PDB file of C-alpha atoms and ligand atoms in Angstrom:
ATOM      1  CA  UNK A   1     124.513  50.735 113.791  1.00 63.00           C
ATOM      2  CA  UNK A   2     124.805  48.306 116.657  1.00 89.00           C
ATOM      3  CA  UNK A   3     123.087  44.857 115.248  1.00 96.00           C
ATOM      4  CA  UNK A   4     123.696  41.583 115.407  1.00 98.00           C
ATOM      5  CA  UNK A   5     122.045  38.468 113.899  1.00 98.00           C
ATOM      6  CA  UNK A   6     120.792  35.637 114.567  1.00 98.00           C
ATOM      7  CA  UNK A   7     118.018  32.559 113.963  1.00 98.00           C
ATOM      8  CA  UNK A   8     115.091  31.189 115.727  1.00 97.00           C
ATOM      9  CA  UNK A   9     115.609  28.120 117.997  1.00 96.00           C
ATOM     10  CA  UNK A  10     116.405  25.219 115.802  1.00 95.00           C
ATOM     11  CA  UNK A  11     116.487  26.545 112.740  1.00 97.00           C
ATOM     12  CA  UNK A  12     115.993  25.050 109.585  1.00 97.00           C
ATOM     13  CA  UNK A  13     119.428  25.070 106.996  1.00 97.00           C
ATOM     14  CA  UNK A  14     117.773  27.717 104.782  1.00 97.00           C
ATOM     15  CA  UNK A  15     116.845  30.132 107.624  1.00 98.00           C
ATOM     16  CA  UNK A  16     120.561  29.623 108.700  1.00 98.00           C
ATOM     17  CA  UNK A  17     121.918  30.421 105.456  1.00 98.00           C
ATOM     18  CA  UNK A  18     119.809  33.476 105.455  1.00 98.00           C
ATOM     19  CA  UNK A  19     121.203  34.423 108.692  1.00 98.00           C
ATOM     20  CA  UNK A  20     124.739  34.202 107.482  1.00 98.00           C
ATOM     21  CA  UNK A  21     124.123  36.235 104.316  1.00 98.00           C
ATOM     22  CA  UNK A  22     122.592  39.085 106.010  1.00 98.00           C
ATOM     23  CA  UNK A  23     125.858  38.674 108.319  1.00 98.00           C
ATOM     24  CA  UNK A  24     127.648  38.863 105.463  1.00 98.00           C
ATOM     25  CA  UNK A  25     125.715  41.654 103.691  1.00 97.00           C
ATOM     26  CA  UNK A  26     125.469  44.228 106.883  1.00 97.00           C
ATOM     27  CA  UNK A  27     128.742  43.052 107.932  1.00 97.00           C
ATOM     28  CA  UNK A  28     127.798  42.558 111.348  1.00 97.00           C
ATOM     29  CA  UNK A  29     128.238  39.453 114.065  1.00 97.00           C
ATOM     30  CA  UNK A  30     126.608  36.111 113.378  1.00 98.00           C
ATOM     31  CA  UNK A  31     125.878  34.698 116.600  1.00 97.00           C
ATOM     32  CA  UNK A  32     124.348  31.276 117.025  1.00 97.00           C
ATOM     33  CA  UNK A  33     120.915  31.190 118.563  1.00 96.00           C
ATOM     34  CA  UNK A  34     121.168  27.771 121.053  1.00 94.00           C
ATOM     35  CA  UNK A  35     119.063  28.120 123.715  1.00 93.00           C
ATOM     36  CA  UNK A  36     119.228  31.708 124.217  1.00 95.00           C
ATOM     37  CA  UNK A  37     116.852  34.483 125.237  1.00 96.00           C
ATOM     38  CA  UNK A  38     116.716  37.181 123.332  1.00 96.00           C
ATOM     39  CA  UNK A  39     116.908  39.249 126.557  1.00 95.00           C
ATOM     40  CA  UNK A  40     120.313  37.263 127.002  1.00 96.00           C
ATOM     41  CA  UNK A  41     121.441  37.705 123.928  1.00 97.00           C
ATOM     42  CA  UNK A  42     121.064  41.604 124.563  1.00 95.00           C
ATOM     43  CA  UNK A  43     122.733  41.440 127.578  1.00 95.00           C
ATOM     44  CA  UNK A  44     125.689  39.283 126.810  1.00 95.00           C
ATOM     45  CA  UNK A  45     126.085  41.452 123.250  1.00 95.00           C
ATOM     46  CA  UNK A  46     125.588  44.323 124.969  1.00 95.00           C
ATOM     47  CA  UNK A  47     122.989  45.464 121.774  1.00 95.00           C
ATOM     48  CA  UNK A  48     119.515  47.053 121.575  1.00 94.00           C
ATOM     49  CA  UNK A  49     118.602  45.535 118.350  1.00 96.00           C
ATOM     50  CA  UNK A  50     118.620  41.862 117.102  1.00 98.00           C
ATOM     51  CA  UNK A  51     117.997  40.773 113.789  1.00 98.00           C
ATOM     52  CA  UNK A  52     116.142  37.381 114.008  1.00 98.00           C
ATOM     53  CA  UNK A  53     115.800  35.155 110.751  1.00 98.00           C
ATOM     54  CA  UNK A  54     112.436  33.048 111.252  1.00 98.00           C
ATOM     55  CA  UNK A  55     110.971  30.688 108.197  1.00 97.00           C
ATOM     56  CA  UNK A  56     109.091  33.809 107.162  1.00 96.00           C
ATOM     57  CA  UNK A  57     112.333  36.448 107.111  1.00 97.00           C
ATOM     58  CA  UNK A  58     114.258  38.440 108.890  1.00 98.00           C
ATOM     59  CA  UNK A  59     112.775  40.271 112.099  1.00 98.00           C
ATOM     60  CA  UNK A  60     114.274  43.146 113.559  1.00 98.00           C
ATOM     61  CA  UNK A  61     113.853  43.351 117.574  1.00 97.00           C
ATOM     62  CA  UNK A  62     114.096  46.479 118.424  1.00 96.00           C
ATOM     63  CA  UNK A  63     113.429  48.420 121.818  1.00 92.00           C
ATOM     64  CA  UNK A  64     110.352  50.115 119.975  1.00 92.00           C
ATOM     65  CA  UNK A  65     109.104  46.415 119.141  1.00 95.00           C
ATOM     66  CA  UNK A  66     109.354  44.400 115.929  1.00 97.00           C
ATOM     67  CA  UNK A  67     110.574  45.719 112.403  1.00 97.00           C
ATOM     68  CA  UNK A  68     109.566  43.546 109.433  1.00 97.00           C
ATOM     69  CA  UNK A  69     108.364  43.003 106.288  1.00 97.00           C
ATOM     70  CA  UNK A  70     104.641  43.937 105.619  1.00 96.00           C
ATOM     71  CA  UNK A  71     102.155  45.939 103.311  1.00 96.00           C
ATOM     72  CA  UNK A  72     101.095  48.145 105.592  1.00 93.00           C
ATOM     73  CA  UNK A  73      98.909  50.083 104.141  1.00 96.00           C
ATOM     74  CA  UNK A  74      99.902  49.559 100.280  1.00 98.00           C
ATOM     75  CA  UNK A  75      97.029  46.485 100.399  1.00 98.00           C
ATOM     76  CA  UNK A  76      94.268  48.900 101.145  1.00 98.00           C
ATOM     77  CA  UNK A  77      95.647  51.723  99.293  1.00 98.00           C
ATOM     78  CA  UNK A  78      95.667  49.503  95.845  1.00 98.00           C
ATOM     79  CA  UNK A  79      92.167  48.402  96.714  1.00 98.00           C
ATOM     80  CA  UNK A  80      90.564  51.431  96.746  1.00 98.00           C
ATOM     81  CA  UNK A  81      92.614  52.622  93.348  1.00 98.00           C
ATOM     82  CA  UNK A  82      91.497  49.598  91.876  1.00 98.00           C
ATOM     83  CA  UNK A  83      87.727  51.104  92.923  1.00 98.00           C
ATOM     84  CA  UNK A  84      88.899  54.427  91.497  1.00 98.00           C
ATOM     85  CA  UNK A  85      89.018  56.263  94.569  1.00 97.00           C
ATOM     86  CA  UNK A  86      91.296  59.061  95.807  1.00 95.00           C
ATOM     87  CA  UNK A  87      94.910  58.661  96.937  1.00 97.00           C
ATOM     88  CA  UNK A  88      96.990  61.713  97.817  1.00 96.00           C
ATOM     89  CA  UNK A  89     100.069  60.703  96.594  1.00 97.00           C
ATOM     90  CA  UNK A  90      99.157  59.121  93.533  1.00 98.00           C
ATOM     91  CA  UNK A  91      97.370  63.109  92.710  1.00 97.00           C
ATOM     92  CA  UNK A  92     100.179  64.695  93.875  1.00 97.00           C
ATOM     93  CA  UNK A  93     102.599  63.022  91.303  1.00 98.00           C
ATOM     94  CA  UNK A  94     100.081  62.892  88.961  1.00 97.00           C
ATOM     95  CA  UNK A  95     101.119  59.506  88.648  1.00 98.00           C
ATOM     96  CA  UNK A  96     100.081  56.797  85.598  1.00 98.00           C
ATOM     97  CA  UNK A  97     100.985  54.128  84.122  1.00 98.00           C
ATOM     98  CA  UNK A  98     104.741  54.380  82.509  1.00 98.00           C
ATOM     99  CA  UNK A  99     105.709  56.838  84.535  1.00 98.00           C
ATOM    100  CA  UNK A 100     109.306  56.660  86.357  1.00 98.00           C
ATOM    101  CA  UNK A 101     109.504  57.159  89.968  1.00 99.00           C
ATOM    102  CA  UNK A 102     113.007  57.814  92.420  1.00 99.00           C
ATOM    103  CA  UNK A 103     111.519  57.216  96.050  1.00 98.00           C
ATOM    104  CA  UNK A 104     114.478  58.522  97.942  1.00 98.00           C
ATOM    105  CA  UNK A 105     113.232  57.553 101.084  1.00 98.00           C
ATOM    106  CA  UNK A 106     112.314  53.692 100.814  1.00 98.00           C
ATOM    107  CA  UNK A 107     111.436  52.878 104.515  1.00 97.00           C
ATOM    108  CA  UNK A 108     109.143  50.045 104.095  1.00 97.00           C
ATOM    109  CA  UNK A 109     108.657  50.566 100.902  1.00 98.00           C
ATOM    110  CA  UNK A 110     104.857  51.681 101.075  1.00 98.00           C
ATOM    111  CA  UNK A 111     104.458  54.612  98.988  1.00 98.00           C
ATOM    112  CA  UNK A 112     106.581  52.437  96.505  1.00 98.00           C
ATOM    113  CA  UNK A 113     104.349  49.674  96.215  1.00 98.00           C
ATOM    114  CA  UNK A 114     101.733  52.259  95.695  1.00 98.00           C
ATOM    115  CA  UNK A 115     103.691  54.024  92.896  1.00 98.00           C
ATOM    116  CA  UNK A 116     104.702  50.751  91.406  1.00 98.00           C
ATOM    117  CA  UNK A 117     101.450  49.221  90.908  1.00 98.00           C
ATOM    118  CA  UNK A 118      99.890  52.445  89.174  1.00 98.00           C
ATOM    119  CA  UNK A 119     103.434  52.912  87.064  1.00 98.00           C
ATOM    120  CA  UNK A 120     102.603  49.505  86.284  1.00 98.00           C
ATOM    121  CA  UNK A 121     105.200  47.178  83.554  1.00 98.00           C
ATOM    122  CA  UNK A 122     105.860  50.082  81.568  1.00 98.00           C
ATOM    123  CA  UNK A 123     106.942  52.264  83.976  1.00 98.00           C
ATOM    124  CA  UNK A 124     109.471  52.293  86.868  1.00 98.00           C
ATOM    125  CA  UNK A 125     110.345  52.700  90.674  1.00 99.00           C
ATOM    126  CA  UNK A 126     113.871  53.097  92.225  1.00 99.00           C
ATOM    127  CA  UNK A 127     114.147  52.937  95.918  1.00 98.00           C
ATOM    128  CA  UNK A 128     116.674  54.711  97.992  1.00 98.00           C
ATOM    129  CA  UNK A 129     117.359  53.598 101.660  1.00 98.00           C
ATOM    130  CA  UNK A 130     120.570  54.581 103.681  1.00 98.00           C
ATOM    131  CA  UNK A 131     119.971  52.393 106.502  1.00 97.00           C
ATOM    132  CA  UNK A 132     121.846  48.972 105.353  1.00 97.00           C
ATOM    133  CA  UNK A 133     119.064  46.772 107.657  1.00 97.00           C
ATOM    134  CA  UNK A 134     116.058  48.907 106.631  1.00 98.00           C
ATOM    135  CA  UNK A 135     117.382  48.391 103.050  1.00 98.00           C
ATOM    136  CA  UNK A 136     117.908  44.936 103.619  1.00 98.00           C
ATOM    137  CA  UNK A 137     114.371  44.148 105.173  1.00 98.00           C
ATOM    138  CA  UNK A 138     112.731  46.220 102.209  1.00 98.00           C
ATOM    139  CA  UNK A 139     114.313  44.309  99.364  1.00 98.00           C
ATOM    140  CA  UNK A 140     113.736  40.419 100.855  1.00 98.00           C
ATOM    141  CA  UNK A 141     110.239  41.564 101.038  1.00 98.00           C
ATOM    142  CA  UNK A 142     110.067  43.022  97.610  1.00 98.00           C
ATOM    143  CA  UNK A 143     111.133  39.602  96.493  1.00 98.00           C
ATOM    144  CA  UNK A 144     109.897  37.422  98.265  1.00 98.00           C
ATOM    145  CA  UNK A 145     106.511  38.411  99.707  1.00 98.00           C
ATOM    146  CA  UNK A 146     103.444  37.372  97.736  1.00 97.00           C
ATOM    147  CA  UNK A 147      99.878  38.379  97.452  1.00 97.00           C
ATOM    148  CA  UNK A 148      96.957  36.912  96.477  1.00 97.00           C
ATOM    149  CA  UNK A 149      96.611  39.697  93.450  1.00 97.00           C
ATOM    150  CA  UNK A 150      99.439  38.734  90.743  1.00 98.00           C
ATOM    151  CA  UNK A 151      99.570  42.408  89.843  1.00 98.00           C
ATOM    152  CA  UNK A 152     100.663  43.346  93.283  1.00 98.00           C
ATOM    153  CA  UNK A 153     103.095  40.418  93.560  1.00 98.00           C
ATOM    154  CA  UNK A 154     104.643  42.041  90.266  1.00 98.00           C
ATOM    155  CA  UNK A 155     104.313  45.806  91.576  1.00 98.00           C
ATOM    156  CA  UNK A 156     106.680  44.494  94.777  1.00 98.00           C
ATOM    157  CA  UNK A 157     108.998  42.775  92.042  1.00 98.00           C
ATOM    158  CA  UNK A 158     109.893  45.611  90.215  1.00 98.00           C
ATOM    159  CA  UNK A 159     111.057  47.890  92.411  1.00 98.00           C
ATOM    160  CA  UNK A 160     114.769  48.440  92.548  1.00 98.00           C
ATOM    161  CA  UNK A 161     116.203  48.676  95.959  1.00 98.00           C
ATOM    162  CA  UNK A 162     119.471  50.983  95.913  1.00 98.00           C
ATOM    163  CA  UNK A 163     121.130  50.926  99.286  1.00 98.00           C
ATOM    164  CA  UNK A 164     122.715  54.706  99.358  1.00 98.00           C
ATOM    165  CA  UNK A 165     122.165  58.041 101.204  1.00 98.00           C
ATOM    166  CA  UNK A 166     119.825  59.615  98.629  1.00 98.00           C
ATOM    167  CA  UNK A 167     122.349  62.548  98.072  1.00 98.00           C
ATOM    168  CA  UNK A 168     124.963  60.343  96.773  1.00 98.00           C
ATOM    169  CA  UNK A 169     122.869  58.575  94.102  1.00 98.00           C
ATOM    170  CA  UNK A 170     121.060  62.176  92.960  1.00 98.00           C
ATOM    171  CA  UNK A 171     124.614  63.867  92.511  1.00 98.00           C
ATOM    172  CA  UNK A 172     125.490  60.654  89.969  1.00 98.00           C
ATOM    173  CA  UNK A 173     121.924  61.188  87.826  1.00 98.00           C
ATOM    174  CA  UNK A 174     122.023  62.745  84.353  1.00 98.00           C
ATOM    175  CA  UNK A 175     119.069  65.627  84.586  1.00 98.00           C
ATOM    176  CA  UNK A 176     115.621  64.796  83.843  1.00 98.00           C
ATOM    177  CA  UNK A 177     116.243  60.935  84.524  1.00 98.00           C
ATOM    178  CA  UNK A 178     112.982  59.774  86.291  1.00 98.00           C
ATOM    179  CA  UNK A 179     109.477  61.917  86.112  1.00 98.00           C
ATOM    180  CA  UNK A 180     109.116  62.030  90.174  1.00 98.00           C
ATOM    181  CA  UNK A 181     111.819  62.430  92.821  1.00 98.00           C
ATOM    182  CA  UNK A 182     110.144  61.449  96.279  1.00 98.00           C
ATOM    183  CA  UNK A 183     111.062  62.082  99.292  1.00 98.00           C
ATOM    184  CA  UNK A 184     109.594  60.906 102.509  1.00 96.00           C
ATOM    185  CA  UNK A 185     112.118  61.302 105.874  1.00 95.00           C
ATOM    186  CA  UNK A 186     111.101  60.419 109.143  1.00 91.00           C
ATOM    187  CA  UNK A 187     108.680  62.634 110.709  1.00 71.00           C
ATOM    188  CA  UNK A 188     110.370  65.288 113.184  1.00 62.00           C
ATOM    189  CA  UNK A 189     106.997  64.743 115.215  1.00 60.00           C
ATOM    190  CA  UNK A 190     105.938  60.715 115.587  1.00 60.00           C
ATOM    191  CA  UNK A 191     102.228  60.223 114.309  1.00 57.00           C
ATOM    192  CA  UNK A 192     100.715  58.029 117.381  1.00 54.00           C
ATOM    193  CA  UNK A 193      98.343  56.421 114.564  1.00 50.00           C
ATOM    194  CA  UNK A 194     100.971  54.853 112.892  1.00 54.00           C
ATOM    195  CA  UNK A 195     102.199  53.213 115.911  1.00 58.00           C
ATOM    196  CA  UNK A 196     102.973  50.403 113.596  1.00 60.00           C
ATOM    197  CA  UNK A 197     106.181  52.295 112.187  1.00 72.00           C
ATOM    198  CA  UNK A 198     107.603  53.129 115.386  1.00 86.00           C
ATOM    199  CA  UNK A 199     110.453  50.254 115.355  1.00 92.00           C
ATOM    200  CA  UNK A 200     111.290  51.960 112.074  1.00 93.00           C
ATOM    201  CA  UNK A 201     112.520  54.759 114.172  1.00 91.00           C
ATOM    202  CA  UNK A 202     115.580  52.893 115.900  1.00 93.00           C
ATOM    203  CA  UNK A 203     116.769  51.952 112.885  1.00 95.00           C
ATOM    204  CA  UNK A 204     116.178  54.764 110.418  1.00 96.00           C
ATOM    205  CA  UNK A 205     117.765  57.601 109.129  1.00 95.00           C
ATOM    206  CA  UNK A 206     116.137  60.099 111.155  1.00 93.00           C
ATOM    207  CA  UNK A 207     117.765  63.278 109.180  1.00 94.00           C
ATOM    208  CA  UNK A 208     115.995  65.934 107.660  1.00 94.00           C
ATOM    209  CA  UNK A 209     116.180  66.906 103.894  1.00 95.00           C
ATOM    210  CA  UNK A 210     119.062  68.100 102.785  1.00 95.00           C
ATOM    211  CA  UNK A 211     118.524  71.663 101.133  1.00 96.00           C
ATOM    212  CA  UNK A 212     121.509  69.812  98.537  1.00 97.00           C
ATOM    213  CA  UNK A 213     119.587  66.796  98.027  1.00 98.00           C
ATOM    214  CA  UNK A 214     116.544  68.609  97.033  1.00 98.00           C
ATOM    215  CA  UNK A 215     118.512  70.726  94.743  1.00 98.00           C
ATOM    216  CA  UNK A 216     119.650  67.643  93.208  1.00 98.00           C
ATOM    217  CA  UNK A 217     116.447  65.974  92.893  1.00 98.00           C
ATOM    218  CA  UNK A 218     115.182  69.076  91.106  1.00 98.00           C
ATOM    219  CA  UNK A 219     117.625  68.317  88.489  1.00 98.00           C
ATOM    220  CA  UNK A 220     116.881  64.993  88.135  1.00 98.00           C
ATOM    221  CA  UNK A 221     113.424  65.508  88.091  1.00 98.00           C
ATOM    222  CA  UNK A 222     111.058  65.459  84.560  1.00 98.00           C
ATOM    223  CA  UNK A 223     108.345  66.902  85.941  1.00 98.00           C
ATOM    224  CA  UNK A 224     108.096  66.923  90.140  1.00 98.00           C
ATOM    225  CA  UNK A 225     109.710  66.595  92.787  1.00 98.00           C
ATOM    226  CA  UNK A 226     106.960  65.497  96.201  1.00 98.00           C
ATOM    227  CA  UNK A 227     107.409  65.428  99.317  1.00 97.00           C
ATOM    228  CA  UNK A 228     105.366  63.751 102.365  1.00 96.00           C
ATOM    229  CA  UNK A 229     105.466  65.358 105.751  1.00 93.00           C
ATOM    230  CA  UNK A 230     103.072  66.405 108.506  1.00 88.00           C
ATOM    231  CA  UNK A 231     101.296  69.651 108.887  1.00 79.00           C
ATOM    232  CA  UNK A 232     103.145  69.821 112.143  1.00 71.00           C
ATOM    233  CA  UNK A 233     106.341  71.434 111.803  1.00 79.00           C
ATOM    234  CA  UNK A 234     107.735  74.437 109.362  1.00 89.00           C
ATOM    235  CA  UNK A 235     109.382  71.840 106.658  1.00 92.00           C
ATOM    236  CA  UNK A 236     107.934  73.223 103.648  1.00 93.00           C
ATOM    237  CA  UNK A 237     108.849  76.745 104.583  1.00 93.00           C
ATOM    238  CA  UNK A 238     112.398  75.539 105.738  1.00 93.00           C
ATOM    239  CA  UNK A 239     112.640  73.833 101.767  1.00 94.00           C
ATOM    240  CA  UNK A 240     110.783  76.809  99.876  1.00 93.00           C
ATOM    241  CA  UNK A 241     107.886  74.695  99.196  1.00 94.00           C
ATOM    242  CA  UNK A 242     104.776  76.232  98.473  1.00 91.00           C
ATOM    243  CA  UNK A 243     102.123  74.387  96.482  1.00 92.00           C
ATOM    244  CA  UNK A 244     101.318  71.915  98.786  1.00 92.00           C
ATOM    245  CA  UNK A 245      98.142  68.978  98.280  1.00 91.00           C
ATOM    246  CA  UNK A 246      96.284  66.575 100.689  1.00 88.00           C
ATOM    247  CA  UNK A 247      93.105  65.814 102.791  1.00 81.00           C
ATOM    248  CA  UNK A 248      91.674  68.496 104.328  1.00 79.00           C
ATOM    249  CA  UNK A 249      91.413  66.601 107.595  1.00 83.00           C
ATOM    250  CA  UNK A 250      94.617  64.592 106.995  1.00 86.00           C
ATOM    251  CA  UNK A 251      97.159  65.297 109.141  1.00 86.00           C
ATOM    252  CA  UNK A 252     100.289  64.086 106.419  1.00 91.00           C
ATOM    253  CA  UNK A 253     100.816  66.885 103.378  1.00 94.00           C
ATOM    254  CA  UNK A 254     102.683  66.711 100.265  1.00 96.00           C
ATOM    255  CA  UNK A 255     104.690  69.470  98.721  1.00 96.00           C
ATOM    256  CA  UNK A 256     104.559  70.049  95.185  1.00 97.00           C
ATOM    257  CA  UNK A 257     107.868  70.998  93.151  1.00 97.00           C
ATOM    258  CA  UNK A 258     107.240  71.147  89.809  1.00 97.00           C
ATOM    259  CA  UNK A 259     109.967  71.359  87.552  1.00 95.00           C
ATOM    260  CA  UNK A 260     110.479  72.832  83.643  1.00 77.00           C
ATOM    261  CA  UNK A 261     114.099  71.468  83.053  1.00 65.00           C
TER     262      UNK A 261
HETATM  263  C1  LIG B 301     109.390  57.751 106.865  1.00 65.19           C
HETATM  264  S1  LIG B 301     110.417  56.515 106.210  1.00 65.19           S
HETATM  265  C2  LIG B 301     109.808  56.280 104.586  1.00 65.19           C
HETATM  266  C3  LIG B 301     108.576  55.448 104.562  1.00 65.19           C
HETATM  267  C4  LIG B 301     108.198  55.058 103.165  1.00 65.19           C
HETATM  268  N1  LIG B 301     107.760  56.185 102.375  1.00 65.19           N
HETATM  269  C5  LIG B 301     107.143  53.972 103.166  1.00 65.19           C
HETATM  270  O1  LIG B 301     106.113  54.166 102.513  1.00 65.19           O
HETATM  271  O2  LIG B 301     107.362  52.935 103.799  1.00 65.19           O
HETATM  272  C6  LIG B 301     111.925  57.340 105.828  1.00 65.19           C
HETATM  273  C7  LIG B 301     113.014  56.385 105.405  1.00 65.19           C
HETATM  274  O3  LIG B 301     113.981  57.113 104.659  1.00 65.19           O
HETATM  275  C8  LIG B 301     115.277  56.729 105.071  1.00 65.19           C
HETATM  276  N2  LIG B 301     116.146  57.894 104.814  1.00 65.19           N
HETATM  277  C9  LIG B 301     116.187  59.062 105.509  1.00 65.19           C
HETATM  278  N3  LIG B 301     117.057  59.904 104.971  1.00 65.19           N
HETATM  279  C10 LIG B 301     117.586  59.265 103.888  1.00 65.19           C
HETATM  280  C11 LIG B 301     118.557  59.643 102.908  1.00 65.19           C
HETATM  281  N4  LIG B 301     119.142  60.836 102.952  1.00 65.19           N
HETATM  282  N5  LIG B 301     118.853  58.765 101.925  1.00 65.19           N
HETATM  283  C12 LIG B 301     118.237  57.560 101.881  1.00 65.19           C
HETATM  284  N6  LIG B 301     117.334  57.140 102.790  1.00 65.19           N
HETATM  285  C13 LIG B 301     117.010  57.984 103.776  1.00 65.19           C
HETATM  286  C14 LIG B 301     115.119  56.376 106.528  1.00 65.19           C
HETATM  287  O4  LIG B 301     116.168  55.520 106.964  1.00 65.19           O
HETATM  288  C15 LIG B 301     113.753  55.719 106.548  1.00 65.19           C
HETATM  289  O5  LIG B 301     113.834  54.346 106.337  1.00 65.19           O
END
C-alpha cells in the first residue's frame, strides 16, 4: 500500500520516535513534517494516504477521512451487557467467560473488545489483520488506550494482534484450537450508518472469504465458526451457510457454523 509517515508540526521526541518505528515496522518512508501541508505532502509524495503521529497516536489521512484508534461502538455494546441486555454476536457465539475466540478479521478491533470483555481473564481473543497499518493502528490502541472501566482497559489488553492474511495463520492451527473462528470482511455493500468506518475502506482488505479459509477455520474451530455480513448480498449462500441469527430489523446477520470435530 502507498503510505507514508509522518508527525504533527513540532513534535514532541516521543511522537517522533513513534513516527520512526511505525516507519520502521510498515517499512515505508519517514518524511519530516516542517512546515508542510498535508495537501503538500500529498502532492510532493505523490500518496493518497498519510499516516500522522499526534501526542494521542497515529492518524491515518485518508481520502475517505481519518482512520484511528477508537471504541466505536464496543463502549456502548459492554454497557448494555453489563445491564444484561441482548447483543447479537455475543448469542451467536454463545460466548462466556473462558471461552477462546480467533477474530480473523480484526479491523478496529470492535467485535474483539466485545468478545474479550465477556471471555474475560480466563478466556482468550486472537486478532487477525492483513493490512500491516490497520494492524498497526489496532494493536497501539489495544495497548495503549484507556477507559474509565478497569475491566475494559484489561479486555483491550488482552487481545493478541497477529498481523497475517487469516488463511495463512488457520492452515498453521492444530484442529479444535480456539472455541470460535470469526470472521468479519468488509462489506461488498457500504452501510451509510456506519459512515464512521468508511476510511477503513482505503486501507482494508476488501476481499471476500475465502471458501479455503473457511474450510480451515472449520477445523480449527471447537464449537463455531460466525460470520458477520449484511442481509444485502448472497454471502451465506455463496459459503453454504444456513443457520443464520440477528435482529429482525437489523440490517447486519451472522451465520452460524457449528462444528462436531
Ligand atoms: C469489516 S472489517 C472488521 C471490523 C471488525 N470486526 C471490528 O469490529 O472492528 C474487516 C477487516 O478484516 C481485514 N481482512 C479482510 N480479509 C482478511 C484476511 N483474509 N485476513 C486477515 N484480515 C483480513 C480487513 O483488512 C479489515 O480490516
Amino acid at each position: 500500500m502507498d503510505l507514508i509517515v509522518t508527525t504533527i508540526q513540532s513534535p514532541s521526541q516521543a511522537v517522533e520516535e513513534l513516527a520512526l518505528q511505525i516507519a520502521s515496522v510498515l517499512q515505508i518512508p519517514f518524511v519530516p513534517r516542517e512546515r508542510f501541508s498535508l495537501i503538500a505532502l500529498r502532492n510532493n509524495y505523490q500518496i493518497d494516504n498519510i499516516v500522522v503521529v499526534t501526542k494521542n497516536g497515529p492518524v491515518v489521512h485518508t481520502l475517505g477521512g481519518e482512520y484511528f484508534f477508537h471504541l466505536n461502538m464496543a463502549e456502548l455494546r459492554i454497557k448494555n451487557i453489563i445491564n444484561g441486555k441482548h447483543d447479537h454476536m455475543v448469542a451467536a457465539m454463545m460466548l462466556t467467560a473462558g471461552m477462546s475466540v480467533l477474530d480473523c478479521t480484526l479491523g478496529l478491533a470492535t467485535d474483539a473488545v466485545v468478545a474479550s470483555f465477556v471471555v474475560g481473564q480466563t478466556g482468550k481473543v486472537v486478532g487477525l489483520e492483513s493490512s500491516p497499518i490497520i494492524a498497526f493502528i489496532a494493536n497501539y490502541g489495544l495497548q495503549n488506550f484507556t477507559h474509565d472501566n478497569l475491566d475494559v482497559t484489561e479486555a483491550l489488553r488482552r487481545i493478541q494482534v497477529q498481523r497475517t492474511h487469516c488463511h495463512d495463520y488457520l492452515i498453521n492451527l492444530p484442529a479444535n484450537s480456539f472455541d470460535i473462528v470469526f470472521f468479519d470482511p468488509m462489506f461488498r455493500q457500504p452501510i451509510h450508518s456506519s459512515s464512521n468506518l468508511k476510511p477503513l475502506r482505503y486501507l482494508a482488505n476488501n476481499q471476500p472469504i475465502a471458501e479455503s479459509a473457511l474450510t480451515e477455520a472449520c477445523r480449527v474451530a471447537k464449537k463455531r465458526v460466525v460470520i458477520k455480513e449484511t442481509n444485502h448480498n448472497n454471502e451465506f449462500e455463496r459459503l453454504g451457510v444456513t443457520t443464520i441469527c440477528g435482529g429482525k430489523y437489523s440490517s447486519i446477520q451472522y451465520g452460524v457454523i457449528k462444528v462436531d470435530n
